[in-house]
Tab-separated table of C-alpha atoms in Angstrom:
chain	number	residue	atom	x	y	z
A	1	MET	CA	-7.983	-15.257	-6.940
A	2	ASN	CA	-6.391	-13.342	-4.074
A	3	ARG	CA	-7.679	-13.327	-0.509
A	4	TRP	CA	-9.225	-9.881	-0.971
A	5	GLU	CA	-11.351	-11.090	-3.887
A	6	GLU	CA	-12.353	-14.197	-1.933
A	7	LEU	CA	-13.366	-11.978	0.983
A	8	THR	CA	-15.304	-9.310	-0.923
A	9	GLY	CA	-16.193	-10.750	-4.303
A	10	GLY	CA	-14.656	-7.678	-5.905
A	11	VAL	CA	-17.730	-5.517	-5.321
A	12	SER	CA	-16.853	-3.686	-2.116
A	13	GLY	CA	-15.673	-0.333	-3.451
A	14	GLU	CA	-18.678	1.761	-2.451
A	15	ASP	CA	-18.937	0.200	1.014
A	16	TYR	CA	-15.211	0.654	1.639
A	17	ALA	CA	-15.329	4.311	0.623
A	18	ALA	CA	-18.419	4.926	2.753
A	19	ARG	CA	-16.712	3.457	5.820
A	20	PHE	CA	-13.756	5.819	5.571
A	21	ALA	CA	-16.006	8.767	4.753
A	22	ALA	CA	-17.900	8.066	7.972
A	23	LEU	CA	-14.659	7.898	9.932
A	24	ALA	CA	-13.508	11.207	8.479
A	25	GLY	CA	-16.906	12.749	9.191
A	26	SER	CA	-16.624	11.709	12.837
A	27	GLY	CA	-13.354	13.582	13.165
A	28	ARG	CA	-11.025	10.594	12.843
A	29	ASP	CA	-7.670	11.180	11.166
A	30	VAL	CA	-7.650	9.088	7.990
A	31	HIS	CA	-4.445	10.463	6.479
A	32	GLY	CA	-1.746	8.858	8.613
A	33	GLU	CA	-0.400	6.814	5.710
A	34	ALA	CA	-0.007	9.841	3.463
A	35	ARG	CA	1.577	11.836	6.263
A	36	LEU	CA	4.240	9.200	6.892
A	37	CYS	CA	4.982	8.868	3.189
A	38	ALA	CA	5.354	12.621	2.893
A	39	ALA	CA	7.853	12.584	5.763
A	40	LEU	CA	10.004	9.996	3.979
A	41	VAL	CA	10.474	11.516	0.525
A	42	PRO	CA	10.970	15.050	-0.819
A	43	ASP	CA	8.193	17.255	-2.130
A	44	GLY	CA	7.133	16.273	-5.620
A	45	ALA	CA	8.551	12.746	-5.412
A	46	ARG	CA	7.071	9.959	-7.555
A	47	VAL	CA	4.879	7.592	-5.540
A	48	LEU	CA	3.316	4.270	-6.522
A	49	ASP	CA	0.287	3.365	-4.408
A	50	ALA	CA	0.267	-0.431	-4.658
A	51	GLY	CA	-3.184	-1.738	-3.850
A	52	CYS	CA	-4.567	1.796	-3.948
A	53	GLY	CA	-8.191	0.752	-3.444
A	54	THR	CA	-10.533	3.732	-3.569
A	55	GLY	CA	-7.585	6.126	-3.646
A	56	ARG	CA	-7.745	7.564	-0.143
A	57	VAL	CA	-3.957	7.600	0.365
A	58	MET	CA	-2.982	8.541	-3.160
A	59	ILE	CA	-5.478	11.370	-3.519
A	60	ARG	CA	-4.151	12.935	-0.336
A	61	LEU	CA	-0.551	12.577	-1.541
A	62	ALA	CA	-1.490	14.166	-4.872
A	63	GLU	CA	-3.078	17.055	-2.976
A	64	LEU	CA	0.262	17.480	-1.207
A	65	GLY	CA	2.043	17.763	-4.538
A	66	TYR	CA	3.361	14.252	-5.094
A	67	ASP	CA	3.448	12.641	-8.545
A	68	CYS	CA	1.328	9.542	-7.979
A	69	VAL	CA	0.180	6.418	-9.770
A	70	GLY	CA	-2.317	3.983	-8.262
A	71	VAL	CA	-2.655	0.305	-9.099
A	72	ASP	CA	-5.269	-2.167	-7.885
A	73	VAL	CA	-6.892	-5.359	-9.124
A	74	ASP	CA	-10.387	-4.528	-7.793
A	75	ALA	CA	-12.484	-2.765	-10.454
A	76	SER	CA	-15.106	-1.680	-7.901
A	77	MET	CA	-12.484	0.103	-5.806
A	78	LEU	CA	-10.918	1.767	-8.836
A	79	ALA	CA	-14.320	2.964	-10.011
A	80	VAL	CA	-14.614	4.983	-6.811
A	81	ALA	CA	-11.061	6.279	-7.142
A	82	ARG	CA	-11.622	7.373	-10.733
A	83	ARG	CA	-14.845	9.116	-9.828
A	84	GLN	CA	-13.199	10.975	-6.949
A	85	ALA	CA	-10.056	11.959	-8.858
A	86	PRO	CA	-10.480	11.406	-12.611
A	87	GLU	CA	-7.378	13.466	-13.336
A	88	LEU	CA	-5.057	10.982	-11.614
A	89	PRO	CA	-3.607	7.820	-13.221
A	90	TRP	CA	-5.333	4.657	-11.980
A	91	VAL	CA	-4.195	1.272	-13.303
A	92	GLN	CA	-6.110	-1.990	-12.985
A	93	ALA	CA	-3.617	-4.813	-12.579
A	94	ASP	CA	-2.745	-7.714	-10.315
A	95	LEU	CA	0.339	-6.801	-8.301
A	96	ALA	CA	1.745	-10.280	-8.941
A	97	SER	CA	1.985	-9.510	-12.652
A	98	PHE	CA	2.283	-5.707	-12.579
A	99	GLU	CA	4.873	-4.241	-14.928
A	100	PRO	CA	4.880	-0.431	-15.132
A	101	ALA	CA	5.928	-0.320	-18.793
A	102	VAL	CA	3.123	-2.682	-19.837
A	103	SER	CA	0.656	-0.384	-18.085
A	104	GLY	CA	2.066	2.703	-19.771
A	105	VAL	CA	3.742	3.884	-16.572
A	106	ALA	CA	7.396	4.834	-16.168
A	107	ALA	CA	9.250	2.951	-13.446
A	108	GLY	CA	11.771	4.652	-11.156
A	109	PHE	CA	9.449	5.541	-8.273
A	110	ASP	CA	10.908	7.258	-5.243
A	111	LEU	CA	8.459	5.456	-2.980
A	112	VAL	CA	6.085	2.516	-3.176
A	113	VAL	CA	3.416	2.424	-0.479
A	114	ALA	CA	1.349	-0.668	0.286
A	115	ALA	CA	-1.233	0.263	2.903
A	116	GLY	CA	-4.409	-1.531	3.920
A	117	ASN	CA	-3.200	-5.084	4.576
A	118	ILE	CA	-2.073	-5.580	0.991
A	119	PHE	CA	0.389	-8.380	1.685
A	120	PRO	CA	-1.826	-10.558	3.924
A	121	LEU	CA	-4.591	-10.294	1.318
A	122	LEU	CA	-2.515	-11.476	-1.642
A	123	ALA	CA	-3.034	-14.894	-3.158
A	124	ALA	CA	-1.095	-17.399	-1.094
A	125	GLY	CA	2.345	-18.033	-2.516
A	126	THR	CA	2.595	-14.762	-4.473
A	127	GLU	CA	4.030	-12.604	-1.688
A	128	ALA	CA	7.671	-12.879	-2.775
A	129	VAL	CA	6.708	-12.248	-6.398
A	130	VAL	CA	4.807	-9.088	-5.465
A	131	VAL	CA	7.686	-7.791	-3.358
A	132	GLY	CA	9.965	-8.358	-6.328
A	133	ARG	CA	7.603	-6.575	-8.719
A	134	LEU	CA	7.308	-3.561	-6.444
A	135	ALA	CA	11.033	-3.440	-5.711
A	136	ALA	CA	11.691	-3.421	-9.463
A	137	ALA	CA	9.496	-0.331	-9.794
A	138	LEU	CA	11.711	1.663	-7.419
A	139	CYS	CA	14.540	3.961	-8.411
A	140	PRO	CA	17.961	3.343	-6.792
A	141	GLY	CA	17.619	4.346	-3.158
A	142	GLY	CA	13.821	4.388	-3.387
A	143	LEU	CA	11.725	3.309	-0.415
A	144	MET	CA	9.039	0.676	0.000
A	145	VAL	CA	6.639	1.214	2.895
A	146	ALA	CA	4.160	-1.513	3.815
A	147	GLY	CA	1.768	-1.628	6.748
A	148	PHE	CA	-0.169	-4.779	7.557
A	149	GLY	CA	-1.693	-6.811	10.348
A	150	LEU	CA	0.044	-9.813	11.843
A	151	ASP	CA	-2.726	-11.412	13.885
A	152	GLU	CA	-6.456	-12.040	13.708
A	153	ALA	CA	-7.215	-8.914	15.727
A	154	HIS	CA	-5.759	-6.772	12.917
A	155	LEU	CA	-6.875	-8.767	9.879
A	156	PRO	CA	-10.149	-9.764	8.191
A	157	VAL	CA	-8.556	-13.101	7.225
A	158	PRO	CA	-6.257	-15.557	9.025
A	159	PRO	CA	-2.668	-14.229	9.190
A	160	GLY	CA	-0.806	-15.027	5.999
A	161	ILE	CA	2.641	-13.457	6.307
A	162	SER	CA	5.011	-12.838	9.218
A	163	LEU	CA	7.503	-10.012	9.549
A	164	ALA	CA	10.370	-12.467	9.233
A	165	GLU	CA	8.929	-13.760	5.972
A	166	TYR	CA	8.323	-10.253	4.667
A	167	ASP	CA	11.860	-9.157	5.534
A	168	ALA	CA	13.223	-12.248	3.781
A	169	TYR	CA	11.211	-11.471	0.642
A	170	CYS	CA	12.498	-7.889	0.724
A	171	ALA	CA	16.096	-9.049	1.127
A	172	GLY	CA	15.621	-11.436	-1.784
A	173	ALA	CA	14.452	-8.504	-3.912
A	174	GLY	CA	17.510	-6.433	-3.003
A	175	LEU	CA	15.793	-4.239	-0.425
A	176	VAL	CA	17.523	-3.250	2.807
A	177	PHE	CA	15.660	-2.830	6.088
A	178	VAL	CA	15.461	0.800	7.263
A	179	ASP	CA	12.897	1.060	10.073
A	180	ARG	CA	9.714	-0.384	11.519
A	181	PHE	CA	6.798	1.321	13.281
A	182	SER	CA	3.716	0.113	15.099
A	183	THR	CA	1.459	2.739	13.487
A	184	TRP	CA	1.411	5.090	10.520
A	185	ASP	CA	2.138	7.848	13.053
A	186	ALA	CA	5.653	6.355	13.305
A	187	ASP	CA	5.307	5.046	16.854
A	188	PRO	CA	8.191	2.634	17.590
A	189	TYR	CA	7.521	-1.030	16.938
A	190	GLU	CA	8.029	-3.129	20.042
A	191	GLY	CA	6.090	-6.188	18.994
A	192	GLY	CA	2.351	-6.435	18.490
A	193	GLY	CA	-0.181	-7.241	15.842
A	194	TYR	CA	0.438	-4.445	13.350
A	195	ALA	CA	3.636	-3.158	11.763
A	196	VAL	CA	4.679	-0.561	9.207
A	197	SER	CA	7.959	-1.556	7.585
A	198	VAL	CA	10.341	0.629	5.590
A	199	HIS	CA	12.892	-0.889	3.201
A	200	ARG	CA	15.264	0.799	0.757
A	201	ALA	CA	16.349	-0.240	-2.713
A	202	GLY	CA	20.076	-0.563	-3.328
A	203	GLY	CA	22.094	1.810	-5.445
A	204	SER	CA	22.029	4.886	-3.226
């Protein structure tokens, strides 16, 4: 069981969606992740939303014309995503064992996005495996973008992965560091409790 399932019991989809709907209704911008992704890859690029949850990021990217696939282990989150966008491909799978071909999905994504504290909420000890799985889903030169909290102020669980560890896992999977931001609005990272990291697959 991963930390997310331990935290929520796998039944938090409706509550999670309602929280972001309330934020959007109050005028808050809830599309920063999609906006950054769209700035990194060309129109129509293939995007894998790893840990897609209720589909907030992926649905917005699809609206912008990107070819998207979402994968998540939480059935309650995917139920919301499928209800909101039944025409899009949603895959239930654990990222630690995710293989696109097994799920009927072609690999060779231009971008993999992992938003929403995906890496700190993985089962302890699976972080390197997940990085490797996601890196393998990229096309040569494809990008992996992951944003997650680094301290208790930015996480619902005790911190589980440092930037140094994450960078090491990426290097081990053949990914090269490109850039790091402090927000999804691409503000420069100068330390702090939240980071958005961009790494590139080799071959381009």
